[in-house]
């Protein structure tokens, strides 16, 4: 089943609690954490994640675009995140980190920047609950979707099937009504949408519309047979 994760990065930061409630029909609330080192932007950290967790019943999907996630990621689980994503480009010991996140009670996810291939990390996939393929360069919301990432999504879905894994495949960046069907056809089943949700007149309706689009394509996609 397709999952839609609205990105709080595109919300009104002065009204975060209200903005979180506006999308309570979503599967997860995607929280972008940036440190102005790993990416050239600074967003929010542990205290905001803790506050968001108290303001909404929607589980939090924290995407850490930060240096030294081995040190910081466990704190986001403790702050209430139900899923924590670290970037493999920044992690010193990705397997150990994924196991620590899981041991603390959250889903462990690993992200790849656009230029990072999936193939060197095939053996790590069983250690994960989700893999995130960035479909823009991480750092800022509102960027145009990179179609050149579609073959990488397909290859990743093939590797997941090859190993018989129940691994979610998330895409983040430029996901909208114009691009979500291509992502779903290629093999993604979790979709981060920022401006496509929070830029809409009715964010909750936008979530439902995106989910319906993705599920219609997934139902006919060869990769999803028996999924």
PDB file of C-alpha atoms in Angstrom:
ATOM      1  CA  UNK A   1       0.000   0.000   0.000  1.00  0.00           C
ATOM      2  CA  UNK A   2       1.274   3.466  -0.877  1.00  0.00           C
ATOM      3  CA  UNK A   3       2.204   5.707   2.038  1.00  0.00           C
ATOM      4  CA  UNK A   4       2.229   9.508   1.918  1.00  0.00           C
ATOM      5  CA  UNK A   5       4.551  11.395   4.274  1.00  0.00           C
ATOM      6  CA  UNK A   6       4.008  15.177   4.172  1.00  0.00           C
ATOM      7  CA  UNK A   7       7.219  17.121   4.768  1.00  0.00           C
ATOM      8  CA  UNK A   8       6.957  19.613   7.616  1.00  0.00           C
ATOM      9  CA  UNK A   9       9.809  21.526   5.918  1.00  0.00           C
ATOM     10  CA  UNK A  10       7.161  23.020   3.611  1.00  0.00           C
ATOM     11  CA  UNK A  11       4.830  23.964   6.466  1.00  0.00           C
ATOM     12  CA  UNK A  12       4.509  27.273   8.288  1.00  0.00           C
ATOM     13  CA  UNK A  13       7.137  26.995  11.052  1.00  0.00           C
ATOM     14  CA  UNK A  14       5.235  29.516  13.199  1.00  0.00           C
ATOM     15  CA  UNK A  15       2.245  27.137  13.240  1.00  0.00           C
ATOM     16  CA  UNK A  16       3.859  23.696  13.371  1.00  0.00           C
ATOM     17  CA  UNK A  17       1.316  22.089  15.705  1.00  0.00           C
ATOM     18  CA  UNK A  18      -1.604  23.255  13.518  1.00  0.00           C
ATOM     19  CA  UNK A  19       0.210  22.232  10.342  1.00  0.00           C
ATOM     20  CA  UNK A  20       0.833  18.756  11.777  1.00  0.00           C
ATOM     21  CA  UNK A  21      -2.871  18.397  12.617  1.00  0.00           C
ATOM     22  CA  UNK A  22      -3.824  19.529   9.088  1.00  0.00           C
ATOM     23  CA  UNK A  23      -2.411  16.277   7.658  1.00  0.00           C
ATOM     24  CA  UNK A  24      -3.464  13.773  10.313  1.00  0.00           C
ATOM     25  CA  UNK A  25      -4.775  11.430   7.599  1.00  0.00           C
ATOM     26  CA  UNK A  26      -1.179  10.970   6.404  1.00  0.00           C
ATOM     27  CA  UNK A  27       0.790   7.803   7.145  1.00  0.00           C
ATOM     28  CA  UNK A  28       3.781   9.583   8.665  1.00  0.00           C
ATOM     29  CA  UNK A  29       4.929  13.162   9.191  1.00  0.00           C
ATOM     30  CA  UNK A  30       8.309  13.649   7.530  1.00  0.00           C
ATOM     31  CA  UNK A  31      10.689  15.800   9.570  1.00  0.00           C
ATOM     32  CA  UNK A  32      13.812  17.111   7.811  1.00  0.00           C
ATOM     33  CA  UNK A  33      16.716  17.684  10.180  1.00  0.00           C
ATOM     34  CA  UNK A  34      19.598  19.679   8.635  1.00  0.00           C
ATOM     35  CA  UNK A  35      22.761  20.852  10.375  1.00  0.00           C
ATOM     36  CA  UNK A  36      24.258  23.355   7.863  1.00  0.00           C
ATOM     37  CA  UNK A  37      27.270  21.022   7.527  1.00  0.00           C
ATOM     38  CA  UNK A  38      26.154  17.890   5.663  1.00  0.00           C
ATOM     39  CA  UNK A  39      23.773  20.112   3.660  1.00  0.00           C
ATOM     40  CA  UNK A  40      23.833  23.919   3.258  1.00  0.00           C
ATOM     41  CA  UNK A  41      20.719  24.580   5.318  1.00  0.00           C
ATOM     42  CA  UNK A  42      19.758  24.651   8.990  1.00  0.00           C
ATOM     43  CA  UNK A  43      16.308  23.492  10.090  1.00  0.00           C
ATOM     44  CA  UNK A  44      15.223  21.921  13.374  1.00  0.00           C
ATOM     45  CA  UNK A  45      16.475  19.480  15.954  1.00  0.00           C
ATOM     46  CA  UNK A  46      15.608  17.249  18.886  1.00  0.00           C
ATOM     47  CA  UNK A  47      13.486  19.749  20.904  1.00  0.00           C
ATOM     48  CA  UNK A  48      11.179  20.428  17.935  1.00  0.00           C
ATOM     49  CA  UNK A  49      10.817  16.696  17.243  1.00  0.00           C
ATOM     50  CA  UNK A  50       9.844  16.180  20.884  1.00  0.00           C
ATOM     51  CA  UNK A  51       7.280  18.999  20.670  1.00  0.00           C
ATOM     52  CA  UNK A  52       5.850  17.700  17.387  1.00  0.00           C
ATOM     53  CA  UNK A  53       5.451  14.237  18.866  1.00  0.00           C
ATOM     54  CA  UNK A  54       3.220  15.718  21.572  1.00  0.00           C
ATOM     55  CA  UNK A  55       1.217  17.790  19.065  1.00  0.00           C
ATOM     56  CA  UNK A  56       0.158  15.019  16.672  1.00  0.00           C
ATOM     57  CA  UNK A  57      -0.846  11.366  16.653  1.00  0.00           C
ATOM     58  CA  UNK A  58       0.800  10.903  13.244  1.00  0.00           C
ATOM     59  CA  UNK A  59       4.093   8.997  13.683  1.00  0.00           C
ATOM     60  CA  UNK A  60       7.255  10.957  12.951  1.00  0.00           C
ATOM     61  CA  UNK A  61       9.602   9.981  10.110  1.00  0.00           C
ATOM     62  CA  UNK A  62      12.865  11.838  10.835  1.00  0.00           C
ATOM     63  CA  UNK A  63      15.285  12.322   7.939  1.00  0.00           C
ATOM     64  CA  UNK A  64      18.704  13.283   9.296  1.00  0.00           C
ATOM     65  CA  UNK A  65      20.722  15.305   6.784  1.00  0.00           C
ATOM     66  CA  UNK A  66      23.519  15.759   9.291  1.00  0.00           C
ATOM     67  CA  UNK A  67      27.124  14.896   9.952  1.00  0.00           C
ATOM     68  CA  UNK A  68      27.915  12.230  12.542  1.00  0.00           C
ATOM     69  CA  UNK A  69      24.505  10.502  12.576  1.00  0.00           C
ATOM     70  CA  UNK A  70      26.150   7.651  14.514  1.00  0.00           C
ATOM     71  CA  UNK A  71      26.223  10.027  17.490  1.00  0.00           C
ATOM     72  CA  UNK A  72      22.942  11.884  17.015  1.00  0.00           C
ATOM     73  CA  UNK A  73      20.422   9.459  15.465  1.00  0.00           C
ATOM     74  CA  UNK A  74      19.628   7.554  18.701  1.00  0.00           C
ATOM     75  CA  UNK A  75      18.557  10.846  20.325  1.00  0.00           C
ATOM     76  CA  UNK A  76      15.796  11.232  17.731  1.00  0.00           C
ATOM     77  CA  UNK A  77      14.391   7.831  18.669  1.00  0.00           C
ATOM     78  CA  UNK A  78      14.427   8.924  22.310  1.00  0.00           C
ATOM     79  CA  UNK A  79      12.674  12.168  21.257  1.00  0.00           C
ATOM     80  CA  UNK A  80       9.784  10.119  19.862  1.00  0.00           C
ATOM     81  CA  UNK A  81      10.572   9.418  16.199  1.00  0.00           C
ATOM     82  CA  UNK A  82       9.022   6.181  14.909  1.00  0.00           C
ATOM     83  CA  UNK A  83      11.419   6.019  11.960  1.00  0.00           C
ATOM     84  CA  UNK A  84      14.915   7.498  11.703  1.00  0.00           C
ATOM     85  CA  UNK A  85      16.773   7.882   8.408  1.00  0.00           C
ATOM     86  CA  UNK A  86      20.522   8.496   8.276  1.00  0.00           C
ATOM     87  CA  UNK A  87      22.614   9.208   5.184  1.00  0.00           C
ATOM     88  CA  UNK A  88      25.054   6.471   4.290  1.00  0.00           C
ATOM     89  CA  UNK A  89      27.468   9.163   3.043  1.00  0.00           C
ATOM     90  CA  UNK A  90      27.696  10.516   6.604  1.00  0.00           C
ATOM     91  CA  UNK A  91      27.555   7.332   8.683  1.00  0.00           C
ATOM     92  CA  UNK A  92      30.779   5.811   9.979  1.00  0.00           C
ATOM     93  CA  UNK A  93      29.219   2.430  10.817  1.00  0.00           C
ATOM     94  CA  UNK A  94      25.839   2.118   9.055  1.00  0.00           C
ATOM     95  CA  UNK A  95      25.090  -1.467  10.131  1.00  0.00           C
ATOM     96  CA  UNK A  96      25.834  -0.745  13.779  1.00  0.00           C
ATOM     97  CA  UNK A  97      23.756   2.443  13.603  1.00  0.00           C
ATOM     98  CA  UNK A  98      20.781   0.710  11.966  1.00  0.00           C
ATOM     99  CA  UNK A  99      20.879  -1.964  14.677  1.00  0.00           C
ATOM    100  CA  UNK A 100      21.025   0.669  17.422  1.00  0.00           C
ATOM    101  CA  UNK A 101      18.020   2.535  15.979  1.00  0.00           C
ATOM    102  CA  UNK A 102      16.058  -0.714  15.817  1.00  0.00           C
ATOM    103  CA  UNK A 103      17.124  -1.731  19.327  1.00  0.00           C
ATOM    104  CA  UNK A 104      15.767   1.561  20.669  1.00  0.00           C
ATOM    105  CA  UNK A 105      12.393   0.792  19.103  1.00  0.00           C
ATOM    106  CA  UNK A 106      12.263   2.747  15.830  1.00  0.00           C
ATOM    107  CA  UNK A 107      12.373   1.723  12.188  1.00  0.00           C
ATOM    108  CA  UNK A 108      15.868   2.087  10.714  1.00  0.00           C
ATOM    109  CA  UNK A 109      16.224   3.747   7.332  1.00  0.00           C
ATOM    110  CA  UNK A 110      19.199   4.654   5.143  1.00  0.00           C
ATOM    111  CA  UNK A 111      19.239   7.471   2.584  1.00  0.00           C
ATOM    112  CA  UNK A 112      21.247   7.828  -0.619  1.00  0.00           C
ATOM    113  CA  UNK A 113      22.027  11.145  -2.290  1.00  0.00           C
ATOM    114  CA  UNK A 114      21.395  11.255  -6.080  1.00  0.00           C
ATOM    115  CA  UNK A 115      25.006  10.462  -7.012  1.00  0.00           C
ATOM    116  CA  UNK A 116      25.337   7.552  -4.541  1.00  0.00           C
ATOM    117  CA  UNK A 117      24.739   4.146  -6.198  1.00  0.00           C
ATOM    118  CA  UNK A 118      22.705   1.465  -4.457  1.00  0.00           C
ATOM    119  CA  UNK A 119      24.782  -1.541  -5.571  1.00  0.00           C
ATOM    120  CA  UNK A 120      27.658  -1.214  -3.020  1.00  0.00           C
ATOM    121  CA  UNK A 121      25.092  -1.386  -0.212  1.00  0.00           C
ATOM    122  CA  UNK A 122      23.167  -4.458  -1.356  1.00  0.00           C
ATOM    123  CA  UNK A 123      24.442  -6.548   1.556  1.00  0.00           C
ATOM    124  CA  UNK A 124      23.205  -3.928   4.063  1.00  0.00           C
ATOM    125  CA  UNK A 125      19.574  -4.079   2.955  1.00  0.00           C
ATOM    126  CA  UNK A 126      18.489  -6.809   5.420  1.00  0.00           C
ATOM    127  CA  UNK A 127      19.583  -4.515   8.277  1.00  0.00           C
ATOM    128  CA  UNK A 128      17.064  -1.845   7.236  1.00  0.00           C
ATOM    129  CA  UNK A 129      13.327  -1.241   7.419  1.00  0.00           C
ATOM    130  CA  UNK A 130      13.347   1.412   4.694  1.00  0.00           C
ATOM    131  CA  UNK A 131      15.656   2.796   2.030  1.00  0.00           C
ATOM    132  CA  UNK A 132      15.326   6.432   0.934  1.00  0.00           C
ATOM    133  CA  UNK A 133      16.356   7.462  -2.565  1.00  0.00           C
ATOM    134  CA  UNK A 134      16.721  11.234  -2.831  1.00  0.00           C
ATOM    135  CA  UNK A 135      15.135  12.506  -6.047  1.00  0.00           C
ATOM    136  CA  UNK A 136      16.677  15.964  -5.558  1.00  0.00           C
ATOM    137  CA  UNK A 137      19.937  17.079  -3.960  1.00  0.00           C
ATOM    138  CA  UNK A 138      19.230  17.211  -0.221  1.00  0.00           C
ATOM    139  CA  UNK A 139      19.154  20.551   1.509  1.00  0.00           C
ATOM    140  CA  UNK A 140      16.174  22.565   0.317  1.00  0.00           C
ATOM    141  CA  UNK A 141      12.489  22.024  -0.370  1.00  0.00           C
ATOM    142  CA  UNK A 142      10.737  22.977  -3.594  1.00  0.00           C
ATOM    143  CA  UNK A 143      13.340  21.567  -6.009  1.00  0.00           C
ATOM    144  CA  UNK A 144      12.466  19.988  -9.364  1.00  0.00           C
ATOM    145  CA  UNK A 145      12.228  16.189  -9.487  1.00  0.00           C
ATOM    146  CA  UNK A 146      15.235  14.400 -11.044  1.00  0.00           C
ATOM    147  CA  UNK A 147      13.920  11.900 -13.603  1.00  0.00           C
ATOM    148  CA  UNK A 148      17.388  10.386 -13.853  1.00  0.00           C
ATOM    149  CA  UNK A 149      16.718   8.760 -10.463  1.00  0.00           C
ATOM    150  CA  UNK A 150      13.973   6.484 -11.854  1.00  0.00           C
ATOM    151  CA  UNK A 151      16.378   3.728 -13.047  1.00  0.00           C
ATOM    152  CA  UNK A 152      17.980   3.732  -9.582  1.00  0.00           C
ATOM    153  CA  UNK A 153      14.544   3.258  -7.977  1.00  0.00           C
ATOM    154  CA  UNK A 154      13.936   0.311 -10.334  1.00  0.00           C
ATOM    155  CA  UNK A 155      17.308  -1.279  -9.553  1.00  0.00           C
ATOM    156  CA  UNK A 156      16.688  -0.899  -5.830  1.00  0.00           C
ATOM    157  CA  UNK A 157      13.255  -2.514  -6.098  1.00  0.00           C
ATOM    158  CA  UNK A 158      14.883  -5.413  -7.997  1.00  0.00           C
ATOM    159  CA  UNK A 159      17.452  -5.880  -5.205  1.00  0.00           C
ATOM    160  CA  UNK A 160      14.696  -5.844  -2.562  1.00  0.00           C
ATOM    161  CA  UNK A 161      12.831  -8.543  -4.512  1.00  0.00           C
ATOM    162  CA  UNK A 162      16.020 -10.545  -5.084  1.00  0.00           C
ATOM    163  CA  UNK A 163      16.535 -10.852  -1.323  1.00  0.00           C
ATOM    164  CA  UNK A 164      12.837 -11.327  -0.523  1.00  0.00           C
ATOM    165  CA  UNK A 165      12.815  -8.355   1.853  1.00  0.00           C
ATOM    166  CA  UNK A 166       9.861  -6.483   3.360  1.00  0.00           C
ATOM    167  CA  UNK A 167      11.724  -3.222   2.845  1.00  0.00           C
ATOM    168  CA  UNK A 168       9.908   0.053   2.227  1.00  0.00           C
ATOM    169  CA  UNK A 169      11.309   2.144  -0.626  1.00  0.00           C
ATOM    170  CA  UNK A 170      10.903   5.870  -0.053  1.00  0.00           C
ATOM    171  CA  UNK A 171      11.438   8.763  -2.465  1.00  0.00           C
ATOM    172  CA  UNK A 172      11.936  12.363  -1.390  1.00  0.00           C
ATOM    173  CA  UNK A 173      12.224  15.455  -3.562  1.00  0.00           C
ATOM    174  CA  UNK A 174       9.912  16.998  -6.134  1.00  0.00           C
ATOM    175  CA  UNK A 175       7.143  14.449  -5.507  1.00  0.00           C
ATOM    176  CA  UNK A 176       3.830  15.845  -6.782  1.00  0.00           C
ATOM    177  CA  UNK A 177       0.733  14.910  -8.753  1.00  0.00           C
ATOM    178  CA  UNK A 178       2.951  15.230 -11.863  1.00  0.00           C
ATOM    179  CA  UNK A 179       5.708  12.857 -10.687  1.00  0.00           C
ATOM    180  CA  UNK A 180       4.301  10.404  -8.126  1.00  0.00           C
ATOM    181  CA  UNK A 181       3.006   7.938 -10.727  1.00  0.00           C
ATOM    182  CA  UNK A 182       6.459   7.594 -12.306  1.00  0.00           C
ATOM    183  CA  UNK A 183       7.953   6.893  -8.885  1.00  0.00           C
ATOM    184  CA  UNK A 184       5.296   4.294  -8.065  1.00  0.00           C
ATOM    185  CA  UNK A 185       5.704   2.562 -11.411  1.00  0.00           C
ATOM    186  CA  UNK A 186       9.475   2.369 -10.825  1.00  0.00           C
ATOM    187  CA  UNK A 187       9.012   0.697  -7.434  1.00  0.00           C
ATOM    188  CA  UNK A 188       8.628   3.315  -4.695  1.00  0.00           C
ATOM    189  CA  UNK A 189       5.917   2.756  -2.094  1.00  0.00           C
ATOM    190  CA  UNK A 190       6.569   5.580   0.409  1.00  0.00           C
ATOM    191  CA  UNK A 191       6.390   9.157  -0.875  1.00  0.00           C
ATOM    192  CA  UNK A 192       7.575  12.337   0.826  1.00  0.00           C
ATOM    193  CA  UNK A 193       5.617  15.345  -0.446  1.00  0.00           C
ATOM    194  CA  UNK A 194       6.274  18.884   0.733  1.00  0.00           C
ATOM    195  CA  UNK A 195       4.919  21.745  -1.316  1.00  0.00           C
ATOM    196  CA  UNK A 196       2.504  19.376  -3.110  1.00  0.00           C
ATOM    197  CA  UNK A 197       0.732  18.956   0.254  1.00  0.00           C
ATOM    198  CA  UNK A 198       1.359  22.155   2.188  1.00  0.00           C
ATOM    199  CA  UNK A 199       1.053  24.328  -0.904  1.00  0.00           C
ATOM    200  CA  UNK A 200      -2.441  22.950  -1.535  1.00  0.00           C
ATOM    201  CA  UNK A 201      -5.624  24.665  -0.378  1.00  0.00           C
ATOM    202  CA  UNK A 202      -6.618  21.513   1.508  1.00  0.00           C
ATOM    203  CA  UNK A 203      -3.503  19.581   2.664  1.00  0.00           C
ATOM    204  CA  UNK A 204      -5.513  16.561   3.865  1.00  0.00           C
ATOM    205  CA  UNK A 205      -7.251  16.262   0.480  1.00  0.00           C
ATOM    206  CA  UNK A 206      -3.862  16.559  -1.247  1.00  0.00           C
ATOM    207  CA  UNK A 207      -2.604  13.596   0.812  1.00  0.00           C
ATOM    208  CA  UNK A 208      -5.624  11.509  -0.187  1.00  0.00           C
ATOM    209  CA  UNK A 209      -5.231  12.449  -3.857  1.00  0.00           C
ATOM    210  CA  UNK A 210      -1.536  11.576  -3.975  1.00  0.00           C
ATOM    211  CA  UNK A 211      -2.175   8.248  -2.249  1.00  0.00           C
ATOM    212  CA  UNK A 212      -4.932   7.382  -4.719  1.00  0.00           C
ATOM    213  CA  UNK A 213      -2.659   8.202  -7.672  1.00  0.00           C
ATOM    214  CA  UNK A 214       0.173   6.053  -6.334  1.00  0.00           C
ATOM    215  CA  UNK A 215      -2.065   3.108  -5.451  1.00  0.00           C
ATOM    216  CA  UNK A 216      -3.716   3.084  -8.883  1.00  0.00           C
ATOM    217  CA  UNK A 217      -0.305   2.762 -10.545  1.00  0.00           C
ATOM    218  CA  UNK A 218       1.023   0.277  -7.987  1.00  0.00           C
ATOM    219  CA  UNK A 219      -1.946  -2.034  -8.550  1.00  0.00           C
ATOM    220  CA  UNK A 220      -0.866  -2.454 -12.191  1.00  0.00           C
ATOM    221  CA  UNK A 221       2.916  -2.367 -11.672  1.00  0.00           C
ATOM    222  CA  UNK A 222       4.792  -5.634 -12.407  1.00  0.00           C
ATOM    223  CA  UNK A 223       7.000  -5.203  -9.314  1.00  0.00           C
ATOM    224  CA  UNK A 224       3.965  -5.123  -7.002  1.00  0.00           C
ATOM    225  CA  UNK A 225       2.510  -8.490  -7.988  1.00  0.00           C
ATOM    226  CA  UNK A 226       2.298 -10.406  -4.724  1.00  0.00           C
ATOM    227  CA  UNK A 227       3.755  -7.409  -2.896  1.00  0.00           C
TER     228      UNK A 227
END
